[in-house]
Coordinates of C-alpha atoms and ligand atoms in Angstrom, one line a residue:
M1 CA -2.2 -2.1 -2.4
G2 CA -4.5 1.7 -3.7
R3 CA -4.9 3.0 -7.2
S4 CA -2.8 3.9 -10.1
N5 CA -1.5 7.2 -9.1
V6 CA -1.8 7.7 -5.4
G7 CA 1.7 7.3 -4.2
K8 CA 2.4 3.7 -3.1
S9 CA 6.0 3.2 -4.8
S10 CA 6.8 7.3 -3.3
L11 CA 5.8 6.3 0.7
I12 CA 7.9 3.3 0.2
N13 CA 10.9 5.4 -1.7
A14 CA 9.9 8.0 1.2
L15 CA 9.9 6.0 4.5
V16 CA 12.4 4.2 3.1
R17 CA 14.6 6.8 2.8
Q18 CA 16.0 5.9 -0.4
R19 CA 14.4 5.8 -4.5
V20 CA 14.1 1.7 -4.2
A21 CA 11.2 2.2 -6.6
R22 CA 10.5 3.7 -9.8
T23 CA 7.8 5.8 -9.4
S24 CA 6.1 8.0 -12.2
A25 CA 3.4 10.8 -12.9
A26 CA 1.5 8.7 -14.6
P27 CA -0.6 6.4 -14.1
G28 CA 0.1 2.4 -13.9
K29 CA 4.0 2.4 -13.5
T30 CA 3.8 -0.3 -10.9
R31 CA 3.6 -3.3 -13.2
L32 CA 4.8 -6.2 -11.0
A33 CA 4.4 -7.3 -7.4
N34 CA 8.2 -5.6 -6.1
F35 CA 8.8 -7.1 -3.0
Y36 CA 12.1 -5.0 -1.2
R37 CA 13.5 -6.2 2.1
V38 CA 13.3 -3.8 5.3
Q39 CA 15.7 -4.3 8.7
R40 CA 15.2 -1.6 10.7
G41 CA 17.7 -1.5 13.9
S42 CA 16.2 -3.9 16.6
V43 CA 13.0 -4.8 15.4
P44 CA 12.4 -8.1 12.4
A45 CA 12.8 -8.1 8.9
L46 CA 9.8 -7.6 7.0
Y47 CA 8.7 -6.3 3.7
L48 CA 7.8 -3.7 1.7
V49 CA 5.1 -5.1 -1.2
D50 CA 4.5 -2.7 -3.4
L51 CA 1.7 -3.6 -5.7
P52 CA 0.7 -2.2 -9.6
G53 CA -2.1 0.3 -8.9
Y54 CA -5.8 -0.3 -10.0
G55 CA -7.8 1.6 -11.5
Y56 CA -5.8 2.5 -14.1
A57 CA -4.0 1.7 -17.2
R58 CA -2.6 2.1 -20.4
G59 CA -3.5 -0.3 -21.8
G60 CA -7.0 0.0 -21.4
D61 CA -10.0 -3.1 -19.6
A62 CA -8.4 -6.0 -20.8
S63 CA -5.3 -4.8 -19.4
A64 CA -7.3 -3.6 -16.0
R65 CA -8.8 -6.5 -15.3
E66 CA -4.6 -7.9 -16.0
F67 CA -4.0 -6.0 -12.7
N68 CA -6.5 -7.1 -11.0
R69 CA -5.8 -10.2 -11.3
L70 CA -2.4 -9.7 -10.7
T71 CA -3.0 -8.4 -7.8
E72 CA -6.1 -11.1 -6.3
A73 CA -3.6 -13.1 -7.5
Y74 CA -0.1 -10.9 -4.9
F75 CA -3.4 -11.8 -1.8
E76 CA -4.4 -15.5 -3.2
R77 CA -1.4 -16.8 -3.1
G78 CA 0.8 -14.4 -1.1
L79 CA -1.6 -15.0 2.1
G80 CA -1.6 -18.6 1.8
I81 CA 2.4 -18.6 1.8
G82 CA 2.6 -20.5 4.6
D83 CA 1.4 -23.9 2.8
Q84 CA 2.3 -22.8 -0.9
G85 CA 5.2 -21.3 -0.6
S86 CA 4.4 -19.1 -3.6
V87 CA 4.7 -15.6 -2.4
G88 CA 7.3 -15.1 -4.6
T89 CA 5.9 -16.4 -8.2
L90 CA 4.7 -12.3 -8.1
R91 CA 8.1 -11.1 -7.8
S92 CA 9.8 -8.9 -10.3
S93 CA 13.0 -10.0 -11.0
Q94 CA 15.2 -8.0 -8.9
S95 CA 14.0 -8.1 -5.6
P96 CA 14.6 -10.1 -3.1
T97 CA 12.2 -12.8 -2.0
P98 CA 11.2 -14.0 1.5
D99 CA 11.4 -17.5 2.3
P100 CA 9.1 -19.2 1.5
R101 CA 9.7 -21.7 4.8
S102 CA 9.3 -18.6 7.4
P103 CA 6.5 -18.0 9.3
V104 CA 4.9 -15.0 7.7
S105 CA 2.7 -12.5 8.6
I106 CA 1.1 -10.0 6.1
G107 CA -0.5 -6.8 7.3
V108 CA -2.2 -4.5 4.2
L109 CA -2.7 -0.6 3.8
L110 CA -4.7 0.4 1.7
L111 CA -3.9 2.9 0.4
V112 CA -6.4 6.6 -0.7
D113 CA -5.7 10.1 -2.0
A114 CA -6.4 12.5 0.8
R115 CA -7.4 14.9 -1.2
H116 CA -10.6 12.7 -3.2
P117 CA -12.6 10.7 0.9
G118 CA -14.6 8.0 -0.4
L119 CA -14.3 7.0 -4.1
D120 CA -16.3 4.1 -5.0
T121 CA -12.7 1.9 -5.8
D122 CA -11.9 2.7 -3.2
L123 CA -14.5 1.6 -1.4
D124 CA -14.9 -1.5 -3.0
A125 CA -11.0 -2.3 -2.3
W126 CA -11.4 -1.9 1.1
A127 CA -14.5 -3.9 1.3
W128 CA -12.6 -6.7 -0.2
L129 CA -9.7 -6.4 1.7
K130 CA -12.0 -6.8 5.1
S131 CA -13.1 -10.0 3.5
Q132 CA -9.3 -11.6 3.1
P133 CA -7.4 -12.7 6.2
C134 CA -5.2 -10.3 6.9
A135 CA -4.3 -7.1 9.3
R136 CA -4.8 -4.0 7.6
A137 CA -4.9 -0.7 7.6
V138 CA -6.2 3.2 5.3
V139 CA -4.4 5.3 5.6
G140 CA -4.8 9.2 3.4
T141 CA -1.5 10.1 1.1
K142 CA -0.2 13.1 -0.5
A143 CA -1.5 15.7 2.5
D144 CA 0.4 18.4 2.1
K145 CA -2.1 19.2 -1.1
L146 CA -4.5 19.3 1.9
T147 CA -4.5 23.2 3.0
R148 CA -4.8 23.0 7.4
A149 CA -9.1 23.0 7.0
E150 CA -8.8 20.8 4.5
R151 CA -6.7 18.4 6.9
A152 CA -9.3 18.6 9.9
R153 CA -12.4 18.5 7.4
H154 CA -10.9 15.9 4.8
A155 CA -9.7 13.4 7.7
R156 CA -13.0 13.1 8.9
K157 CA -14.9 12.6 6.3
L158 CA -11.7 9.6 4.9
E159 CA -12.5 8.1 8.7
S160 CA -16.5 7.8 8.7
V161 CA -16.7 6.5 5.0
F162 CA -13.6 3.7 6.2
D163 CA -15.0 4.0 9.6
S164 CA -10.6 3.3 11.0
P165 CA -8.2 5.4 12.0
V166 CA -7.2 7.4 8.8
P167 CA -3.1 8.2 9.4
L168 CA -2.5 11.4 6.1
V169 CA 1.0 10.8 5.4
S170 CA 3.0 13.0 3.2
A171 CA 5.9 11.0 0.5
E172 CA 7.2 14.9 -0.4
T173 CA 7.3 16.6 3.0
G174 CA 7.5 12.8 5.3
E175 CA 4.9 14.5 7.7
G176 CA 3.2 11.3 8.8
L177 CA 5.6 8.9 8.2
D178 CA 7.2 7.4 11.9
E179 CA 3.6 7.5 13.5
L180 CA 3.3 5.3 9.9
W181 CA 6.2 2.9 10.8
K182 CA 5.1 2.5 14.7
L183 CA 1.1 0.9 12.2
I184 CA 3.7 -0.7 10.2
A185 CA 5.4 -2.3 12.7
R186 CA 2.3 -3.1 15.3
L187 CA 0.3 -4.0 11.9
P188 CA 0.6 -8.2 10.9
N189 CA -0.5 -8.1 15.0
P190 CA -2.5 -6.3 16.6
R191 CA -2.9 -7.2 20.3
T192 CA 1.3 -5.8 20.0
A193 CA -0.2 -2.2 20.0
A194 CA 1.2 -0.3 22.2
Ligands
LIG201 P1 1.3 3.1 -10.2 O1 2.5 2.4 -10.0 O2 0.8 3.9 -11.7 O3 0.1 2.3 -9.0 O4 1.1 4.6 -9.0 P2 2.1 4.9 -7.5 O5 0.5 4.7 -7.1 O6 3.1 3.9 -7.0 O7 2.5 6.6 -7.5 P3 3.3 6.8 -7.2 O8 4.3 7.1 -6.7 O9 4.2 6.7 -9.2 O10 3.0 8.4 -7.1 C1 2.3 9.0 -8.3 C2 2.6 10.3 -8.7 O11 1.9 11.0 -7.9 C3 4.3 11.2 -8.3 O12 4.4 12.0 -9.5 C4 4.6 11.9 -7.5 O13 5.3 12.5 -7.2 C5 3.2 12.0 -6.6 N1 3.2 11.8 -5.7 C6 3.5 10.5 -4.9 N2 3.4 11.2 -3.3 C7 3.2 12.0 -3.8 C8 2.9 13.0 -2.1 O14 3.3 12.4 -1.1 N3 2.7 14.5 -2.2 C9 3.2 14.7 -4.0 N4 2.8 16.0 -4.3 N5 3.1 14.6 -4.8 C10 3.4 12.7 -4.4
LIG202 MG1 3.6 2.5 -8.7

């Protein structure tokens, strides 16, 4: 999850090395929760879920509220998948859906633009995410847009405002993606982290 235009859909494409998620230079592109089933090597299959962004909506406030409602509904239902089995209700029609009978662990990545550490909307999202019963991590996107000096400075600032490690990634250059896969693999169950 993350602000509109932060690069959520692009990052999914970069992680799976295919253009599966639609992206756009204009914010407000992704309008439904889209599930992408990923099978890598011998690791059990997982779903990458692309959510609409917050903080922008072409239709103004009413539309922005609808995005927020959709995202919150995803979490409320998605996190309760074991009892409700309703995680698929917000899927896009083309996307495969997790089997609601399977046990599922959910980890959430909050994507923030590495150029803009500590925006209020991102801090609010992080505070809300910390109140949810799920594993979570912050990731800084568009690292290719930072100079080397900015990179070090912004990384420190990000880690300080989120009080958490914040790896930097670039969907454009592929920087940080191997590390991000490792983070994703251990996220739902941090105790198994290497
Ligand atoms: P919404 O669906 O509107 O919430 O946006 P999103 O977060 O999915 O963003 P999206 O992936 O559509 O990318 C938005 C814009 O940022 C596009 O023009 C992308 O090409 C650009 N972008 C995404 N990731 C990167 C990156 O790592 N580096 C650079 N330079 N541009 C990026
Ligand atoms: Mg998107």
